[in-house]
């Protein structure tokens, strides 16, 4: 009986402590008291409902107190709905306060839409108050005289809150500015004109309305640096001349190959003709034999023909030897 009399009160105290802990978990009395002290009406059952909906009450009550102190009309349901949609409640409230202080019209629905679209709404409001400078990469452009210019520009932009949802980002602005620089430099007759008046580039590019459809408003475009690059025109002419030379060399090589092939064909044709001559000469003795056998020529005719051939061969030999030199006909001097 003594042991049970001691364990009973301890169990009861433990049960009471656990019950109080569970109650304080579901009923954040500290936040409720803070809200009442700040003049924000938040029901205790509203806080319990947040716990049941797995919404941290601190993520809703603290921004609500901040907005109420800043003079904004924001309800608990709006903040809780934005949190359940995956938004950043604290950042949206900070953006609303910054816009209210800067007298920029920004309703809660638009701020929540901008935040849910993945853009930093607070940064957008700050950029509307304090414009941002975006520096373009080096843009290479070629004037009409073939000289390359490397241009770097600084673009001052201000966020356009009305176009933040669905508007293009910084990459589009930089691409359009680069395209405008290339077009302006390319339309110049001489690169010296661009070097003398670099502000002509910024004025021409700025007049094209490059911020249309973007989330920004371009305030100014300033040329930061202009460098002279390569002589693209001369390089292109050199490459063209080199290509034409290679084409001419290829055609000459083709003609040479055709000439060599034709020469080989003529040599083969000559050898073929010589073979036919040898073949014809080989037929001569047979023809003579047939003629003698058939009696179409006589023996004397055959000897006369041989004499004529021998005489002809002798004449050819003498003609190849040439005339006799005078020293060969001079008589030998007597030896002393």
Short mmCIF file of C-alpha atoms in Angstrom, two decimals:
data_model
loop_
_atom_site.label_atom_id
_atom_site.label_comp_id
_atom_site.label_asym_id
_atom_site.label_seq_id
_atom_site.Cartn_x
_atom_site.Cartn_y
_atom_site.Cartn_z
CA UNK A 1 0.00 0.00 0.00
CA UNK A 2 2.88 2.38 0.72
CA UNK A 3 4.46 1.94 -2.73
CA UNK A 4 1.16 2.47 -4.57
CA UNK A 5 0.47 5.54 -2.47
CA UNK A 6 3.76 7.07 -3.72
CA UNK A 7 3.54 5.97 -7.39
CA UNK A 8 -0.04 7.23 -7.78
CA UNK A 9 0.68 10.95 -7.18
CA UNK A 10 3.87 10.80 -9.31
CA UNK A 11 1.96 9.28 -12.22
CA UNK A 12 -0.70 11.92 -11.85
CA UNK A 13 1.90 14.70 -11.88
CA UNK A 14 3.56 13.18 -14.97
CA UNK A 15 0.22 12.92 -16.68
CA UNK A 16 -0.52 16.55 -15.92
CA UNK A 17 2.90 17.66 -17.25
CA UNK A 18 2.42 15.71 -20.50
CA UNK A 19 -1.05 17.16 -20.88
CA UNK A 20 0.22 20.71 -20.39
CA UNK A 21 3.02 20.09 -22.96
CA UNK A 22 0.52 18.78 -25.50
CA UNK A 23 -1.78 21.73 -24.80
CA UNK A 24 1.03 24.25 -25.23
CA UNK A 25 2.09 22.52 -28.47
CA UNK A 26 -1.34 22.88 -30.02
CA UNK A 27 -2.14 26.18 -28.30
CA UNK A 28 0.80 28.63 -28.71
CA UNK A 29 -0.06 30.90 -25.83
CA UNK A 30 3.12 32.94 -26.32
CA UNK A 31 2.17 33.93 -29.88
CA UNK A 32 -1.40 34.59 -28.85
CA UNK A 33 -0.25 36.90 -26.07
CA UNK A 34 2.21 38.65 -28.43
CA UNK A 35 -0.55 39.19 -30.99
CA UNK A 36 -2.89 40.63 -28.36
CA UNK A 37 -0.11 42.90 -27.08
CA UNK A 38 0.53 44.14 -30.64
CA UNK A 39 -3.14 44.86 -31.19
CA UNK A 40 -3.65 42.03 -33.68
CA UNK A 41 -6.73 39.95 -33.17
CA UNK A 42 -5.95 36.28 -33.64
CA UNK A 43 -8.25 33.75 -32.04
CA UNK A 44 -6.85 30.92 -29.99
CA UNK A 45 -8.82 28.43 -32.05
CA UNK A 46 -7.29 29.94 -35.21
CA UNK A 47 -3.84 29.11 -33.86
CA UNK A 48 -4.95 25.59 -33.01
CA UNK A 49 -6.33 25.22 -36.53
CA UNK A 50 -2.93 26.23 -37.93
CA UNK A 51 -1.32 23.46 -35.93
CA UNK A 52 -3.83 20.95 -37.26
CA UNK A 53 -3.21 22.17 -40.83
CA UNK A 54 0.56 21.81 -40.25
CA UNK A 55 1.17 25.52 -40.64
CA UNK A 56 3.75 26.95 -38.19
CA UNK A 57 1.85 29.73 -36.38
CA UNK A 58 5.02 31.79 -35.97
CA UNK A 59 5.39 32.00 -39.80
CA UNK A 60 1.94 33.62 -39.97
CA UNK A 61 1.53 35.60 -36.74
CA UNK A 62 4.90 37.37 -36.77
CA UNK A 63 4.55 38.68 -40.40
CA UNK A 64 0.95 39.62 -39.56
CA UNK A 65 2.14 41.71 -36.59
CA UNK A 66 4.81 43.31 -38.81
CA UNK A 67 2.27 44.19 -41.50
CA UNK A 68 -0.21 45.53 -38.94
CA UNK A 69 2.41 47.78 -37.40
CA UNK A 70 3.30 49.08 -40.89
CA UNK A 71 -0.33 50.01 -41.53
CA UNK A 72 -1.10 47.28 -44.07
CA UNK A 73 -4.44 45.53 -44.25
CA UNK A 74 -3.51 41.87 -44.41
CA UNK A 75 -5.59 39.02 -43.01
CA UNK A 76 -4.58 35.72 -41.49
CA UNK A 77 -6.34 33.78 -44.22
CA UNK A 78 -4.33 35.54 -46.95
CA UNK A 79 -1.01 34.78 -45.29
CA UNK A 80 -1.95 31.20 -44.48
CA UNK A 81 -3.21 30.56 -48.03
CA UNK A 82 0.03 31.93 -49.47
CA UNK A 83 2.08 29.71 -47.14
CA UNK A 84 0.09 26.62 -48.09
CA UNK A 85 0.65 27.49 -51.79
CA UNK A 86 4.42 27.30 -51.22
CA UNK A 87 5.17 31.00 -50.97
CA UNK A 88 7.48 32.94 -48.69
CA UNK A 89 5.15 34.88 -46.40
CA UNK A 90 7.83 36.90 -44.65
CA UNK A 91 9.40 38.07 -47.93
CA UNK A 92 6.02 39.07 -49.36
CA UNK A 93 5.19 41.13 -46.25
CA UNK A 94 8.61 42.82 -46.37
CA UNK A 95 8.01 43.65 -50.05
CA UNK A 96 4.57 45.11 -49.24
CA UNK A 97 6.05 47.25 -46.48
CA UNK A 98 8.87 48.48 -48.76
CA UNK A 99 6.39 49.29 -51.55
CA UNK A 100 4.10 51.09 -49.08
CA UNK A 101 6.98 53.19 -47.80
CA UNK A 102 8.09 54.03 -51.36
CA UNK A 103 4.48 54.80 -52.38
CA UNK A 104 4.53 52.09 -55.03
CA UNK A 105 1.09 50.54 -55.65
CA UNK A 106 1.46 46.85 -54.89
CA UNK A 107 -1.57 44.85 -53.75
CA UNK A 108 -1.12 41.63 -51.82
CA UNK A 109 -2.50 39.47 -54.63
CA UNK A 110 0.11 40.74 -57.11
CA UNK A 111 2.94 40.41 -54.62
CA UNK A 112 1.88 36.83 -53.87
CA UNK A 113 1.66 36.05 -57.60
CA UNK A 114 5.16 37.43 -58.19
CA UNK A 115 6.53 35.36 -55.30
CA UNK A 116 4.82 32.18 -56.49
CA UNK A 117 6.18 32.81 -60.01
CA UNK A 118 9.68 32.27 -58.62
CA UNK A 119 10.82 35.90 -58.61
CA UNK A 120 12.17 37.74 -55.60
CA UNK A 121 9.42 40.27 -55.00
CA UNK A 122 11.39 42.13 -52.33
CA UNK A 123 14.35 42.52 -54.69
CA UNK A 124 11.97 43.72 -57.41
CA UNK A 125 10.58 46.43 -55.12
CA UNK A 126 14.08 47.46 -54.10
CA UNK A 127 15.10 47.60 -57.78
CA UNK A 128 12.11 49.82 -58.49
CA UNK A 129 13.38 52.26 -55.89
CA UNK A 130 17.09 51.82 -56.59
CA UNK A 131 17.75 50.95 -60.29
CA UNK A 132 20.21 48.16 -61.03
CA UNK A 133 23.20 48.34 -63.38
CA UNK A 134 23.74 45.30 -65.62
CA UNK A 135 27.04 44.98 -67.44
CA UNK A 136 26.99 43.25 -70.79
CA UNK A 137 29.72 40.84 -71.85
CA UNK A 138 32.15 41.95 -74.56
CA UNK A 139 30.19 42.27 -77.81
CA UNK A 140 32.23 41.85 -81.01
CA UNK A 141 30.88 43.77 -84.01
CA UNK A 142 32.34 44.52 -87.46
CA UNK A 143 32.02 47.85 -89.27
CA UNK A 144 31.57 48.09 -93.03
CA UNK A 145 35.31 48.65 -93.57
CA UNK A 146 36.01 45.22 -92.06
CA UNK A 147 37.48 46.35 -88.71
CA UNK A 148 36.27 44.53 -85.62
CA UNK A 149 35.22 46.50 -82.53
CA UNK A 150 34.80 45.00 -79.07
CA UNK A 151 32.16 46.91 -77.13
CA UNK A 152 31.17 46.62 -73.48
CA UNK A 153 28.08 48.46 -72.20
CA UNK A 154 26.37 49.12 -68.87
CA UNK A 155 22.58 48.97 -68.86
CA UNK A 156 20.68 50.72 -66.07
CA UNK A 157 17.31 49.01 -65.53
CA UNK A 158 14.42 49.44 -63.14
CA UNK A 159 12.02 46.63 -62.27
CA UNK A 160 8.57 46.92 -63.81
CA UNK A 161 6.29 45.38 -61.21
CA UNK A 162 3.34 45.19 -63.60
CA UNK A 163 5.35 42.95 -65.96
CA UNK A 164 7.20 40.81 -63.41
CA UNK A 165 4.76 37.95 -63.98
CA UNK A 166 5.36 36.68 -67.51
CA UNK A 167 8.03 39.24 -68.40
CA UNK A 168 11.45 38.29 -69.75
CA UNK A 169 14.50 38.45 -67.50
CA UNK A 170 17.98 39.96 -67.57
CA UNK A 171 19.29 37.49 -70.17
CA UNK A 172 16.76 38.76 -72.72
CA UNK A 173 17.68 42.39 -72.04
CA UNK A 174 21.40 41.65 -72.46
CA UNK A 175 20.75 39.71 -75.68
CA UNK A 176 18.70 42.56 -77.15
CA UNK A 177 21.29 45.17 -76.18
CA UNK A 178 24.06 43.05 -77.74
CA UNK A 179 22.04 42.68 -80.92
CA UNK A 180 21.47 46.44 -81.06
CA UNK A 181 25.20 47.12 -80.62
CA UNK A 182 26.09 44.70 -83.44
CA UNK A 183 23.50 46.28 -85.74
CA UNK A 184 24.61 49.83 -85.00
CA UNK A 185 28.32 49.12 -85.47
CA UNK A 186 27.64 47.06 -88.58
CA UNK A 187 25.77 49.95 -90.20
CA UNK A 188 28.73 52.33 -89.69
CA UNK A 189 30.89 52.93 -92.75
CA UNK A 190 34.10 53.35 -90.77
CA UNK A 191 35.09 52.09 -87.34
CA UNK A 192 36.64 55.50 -86.61
CA UNK A 193 33.14 57.01 -86.62
CA UNK A 194 32.15 54.67 -83.80
CA UNK A 195 35.32 55.44 -81.85
CA UNK A 196 34.71 59.16 -82.25
CA UNK A 197 31.04 59.03 -81.18
CA UNK A 198 30.39 55.98 -78.95
CA UNK A 199 27.26 57.66 -77.56
CA UNK A 200 25.69 57.17 -81.00
CA UNK A 201 25.50 53.45 -80.18
CA UNK A 202 23.69 54.01 -76.89
CA UNK A 203 21.22 56.49 -78.40
CA UNK A 204 20.42 54.22 -81.33
CA UNK A 205 20.01 51.12 -79.18
CA UNK A 206 17.94 52.94 -76.55
CA UNK A 207 15.53 54.27 -79.19
CA UNK A 208 14.60 50.75 -80.29
CA UNK A 209 12.49 50.00 -77.20
CA UNK A 210 14.39 46.90 -76.17
CA UNK A 211 12.54 46.61 -72.84
CA UNK A 212 9.25 45.68 -74.49
CA UNK A 213 7.87 42.45 -73.04
CA UNK A 214 10.50 42.29 -70.31
CA UNK A 215 10.22 42.66 -66.54
CA UNK A 216 12.45 45.73 -66.61
CA UNK A 217 12.43 49.29 -67.82
CA UNK A 218 15.69 50.40 -69.45
CA UNK A 219 16.67 53.83 -68.14
CA UNK A 220 20.00 54.28 -69.92
CA UNK A 221 22.64 52.43 -71.94
CA UNK A 222 26.20 53.65 -71.44
CA UNK A 223 29.17 52.45 -73.47
CA UNK A 224 31.85 51.49 -70.96
CA UNK A 225 34.67 50.42 -73.28
CA UNK A 226 35.41 50.16 -77.02
CA UNK A 227 38.50 48.30 -78.27
CA UNK A 228 39.71 47.76 -81.82
CA UNK A 229 40.01 44.09 -82.71
CA UNK A 230 41.09 42.23 -85.81
CA UNK A 231 40.86 43.30 -89.44
CA UNK A 232 38.14 40.86 -90.38
CA UNK A 233 37.86 42.19 -93.94
CA UNK A 234 41.54 41.60 -94.67
CA UNK A 235 41.39 38.14 -93.09
CA UNK A 236 38.39 37.23 -95.22
CA UNK A 237 40.13 38.45 -98.37
CA UNK A 238 43.25 36.48 -97.44
CA UNK A 239 41.21 33.36 -96.80
CA UNK A 240 39.39 33.86 -100.10
CA UNK A 241 42.68 34.25 -101.99
CA UNK A 242 44.07 31.16 -100.27
CA UNK A 243 40.97 29.20 -101.20
CA UNK A 244 41.17 30.36 -104.83
CA UNK A 245 44.87 29.41 -104.92
CA UNK A 246 44.06 25.94 -103.63
CA UNK A 247 41.32 25.58 -106.23
CA UNK A 248 43.72 26.64 -108.99
CA UNK A 249 46.35 24.21 -107.71
CA UNK A 250 43.80 21.43 -107.64
CA UNK A 251 42.73 22.19 -111.21
CA UNK A 252 46.37 22.34 -112.35
CA UNK A 253 47.05 19.03 -110.66
CA UNK A 254 44.00 17.60 -112.38
CA UNK A 255 45.21 18.81 -115.78
CA UNK A 256 48.71 17.43 -115.08
CA UNK A 257 47.26 14.07 -114.13
CA UNK A 258 45.16 14.05 -117.29
CA UNK A 259 48.26 14.91 -119.39
CA UNK A 260 50.26 12.11 -117.73
CA UNK A 261 47.42 9.68 -118.32
CA UNK A 262 47.15 10.78 -121.95
CA UNK A 263 50.93 10.39 -122.36
CA UNK A 264 50.76 6.86 -121.00
CA UNK A 265 47.89 6.12 -123.34
CA UNK A 266 49.93 7.39 -126.31
CA UNK A 267 52.91 5.27 -125.26
CA UNK A 268 50.70 2.24 -125.05
CA UNK A 269 49.21 3.09 -128.44
CA UNK A 270 52.75 3.47 -129.91
CA UNK A 271 53.79 0.10 -128.55
CA UNK A 272 50.63 -1.39 -129.96
CA UNK A 273 51.44 0.06 -133.40
CA UNK A 274 55.02 -1.21 -133.17
CA UNK A 275 53.72 -4.65 -132.33
CA UNK A 276 51.50 -4.51 -135.37
CA UNK A 277 54.50 -3.45 -137.54
CA UNK A 278 56.57 -6.36 -136.20
CA UNK A 279 53.66 -8.64 -136.83
CA UNK A 280 53.36 -7.33 -140.38
CA UNK A 281 57.12 -7.71 -140.94
CA UNK A 282 56.89 -11.29 -139.74
CA UNK A 283 54.33 -11.95 -142.47
CA UNK A 284 56.71 -10.79 -145.24
CA UNK A 285 58.87 -14.02 -145.46
CA UNK A 286 55.73 -16.12 -145.43
CA UNK A 287 54.24 -13.99 -148.21
CA UNK A 288 57.44 -14.31 -150.25
CA UNK A 289 57.44 -18.06 -149.75
CA UNK A 290 53.87 -18.32 -150.93
CA UNK A 291 54.62 -16.09 -153.94
CA UNK A 292 57.64 -18.19 -154.94
CA UNK A 293 55.68 -21.39 -154.48
CA UNK A 294 52.76 -20.18 -156.53
CA UNK A 295 55.06 -18.75 -159.20
CA UNK A 296 53.97 -15.16 -158.91
CA UNK A 297 57.61 -14.04 -158.66
CA UNK A 298 60.75 -15.61 -159.97
CA UNK A 299 64.09 -16.34 -158.39
CA UNK A 300 65.72 -13.45 -160.20
CA UNK A 301 63.07 -11.12 -158.94
CA UNK A 302 63.83 -12.30 -155.40
CA UNK A 303 67.59 -11.68 -155.84
CA UNK A 304 66.98 -8.25 -157.36
CA UNK A 305 64.81 -7.34 -154.41
CA UNK A 306 67.55 -8.45 -151.98
CA UNK A 307 70.10 -6.39 -153.88
CA UNK A 308 67.89 -3.33 -153.68
CA UNK A 309 67.37 -3.85 -149.96
CA UNK A 310 71.12 -4.28 -149.38
CA UNK A 311 71.86 -1.16 -151.37
CA UNK A 312 69.24 0.78 -149.39
CA UNK A 313 70.69 -0.43 -146.10
CA UNK A 314 74.18 0.60 -147.21
CA UNK A 315 72.99 4.08 -148.13
CA UNK A 316 71.27 4.46 -144.75
CA UNK A 317 74.46 3.42 -142.96
CA UNK A 318 76.55 5.91 -144.93
CA UNK A 319 74.05 8.69 -144.26
CA UNK A 320 74.11 8.00 -140.53
CA UNK A 321 77.91 7.99 -140.44
CA UNK A 322 78.04 11.54 -141.91
CA UNK A 323 80.67 13.12 -144.23
CA UNK A 324 84.35 12.17 -143.81
CA UNK A 325 86.49 14.66 -141.86
CA UNK A 326 89.45 16.36 -143.68
CA UNK A 327 91.94 14.88 -141.24
CA UNK A 328 90.93 11.40 -142.29
CA UNK A 329 91.93 12.13 -145.98
CA UNK A 330 95.32 13.81 -145.11
CA UNK A 331 98.36 11.59 -145.89
CA UNK A 332 100.44 10.50 -142.99
CA UNK A 333 103.61 12.44 -142.34
CA UNK A 334 106.87 10.49 -142.53
CA UNK A 335 108.38 9.60 -139.22
CA UNK A 336 111.60 11.27 -138.32
#
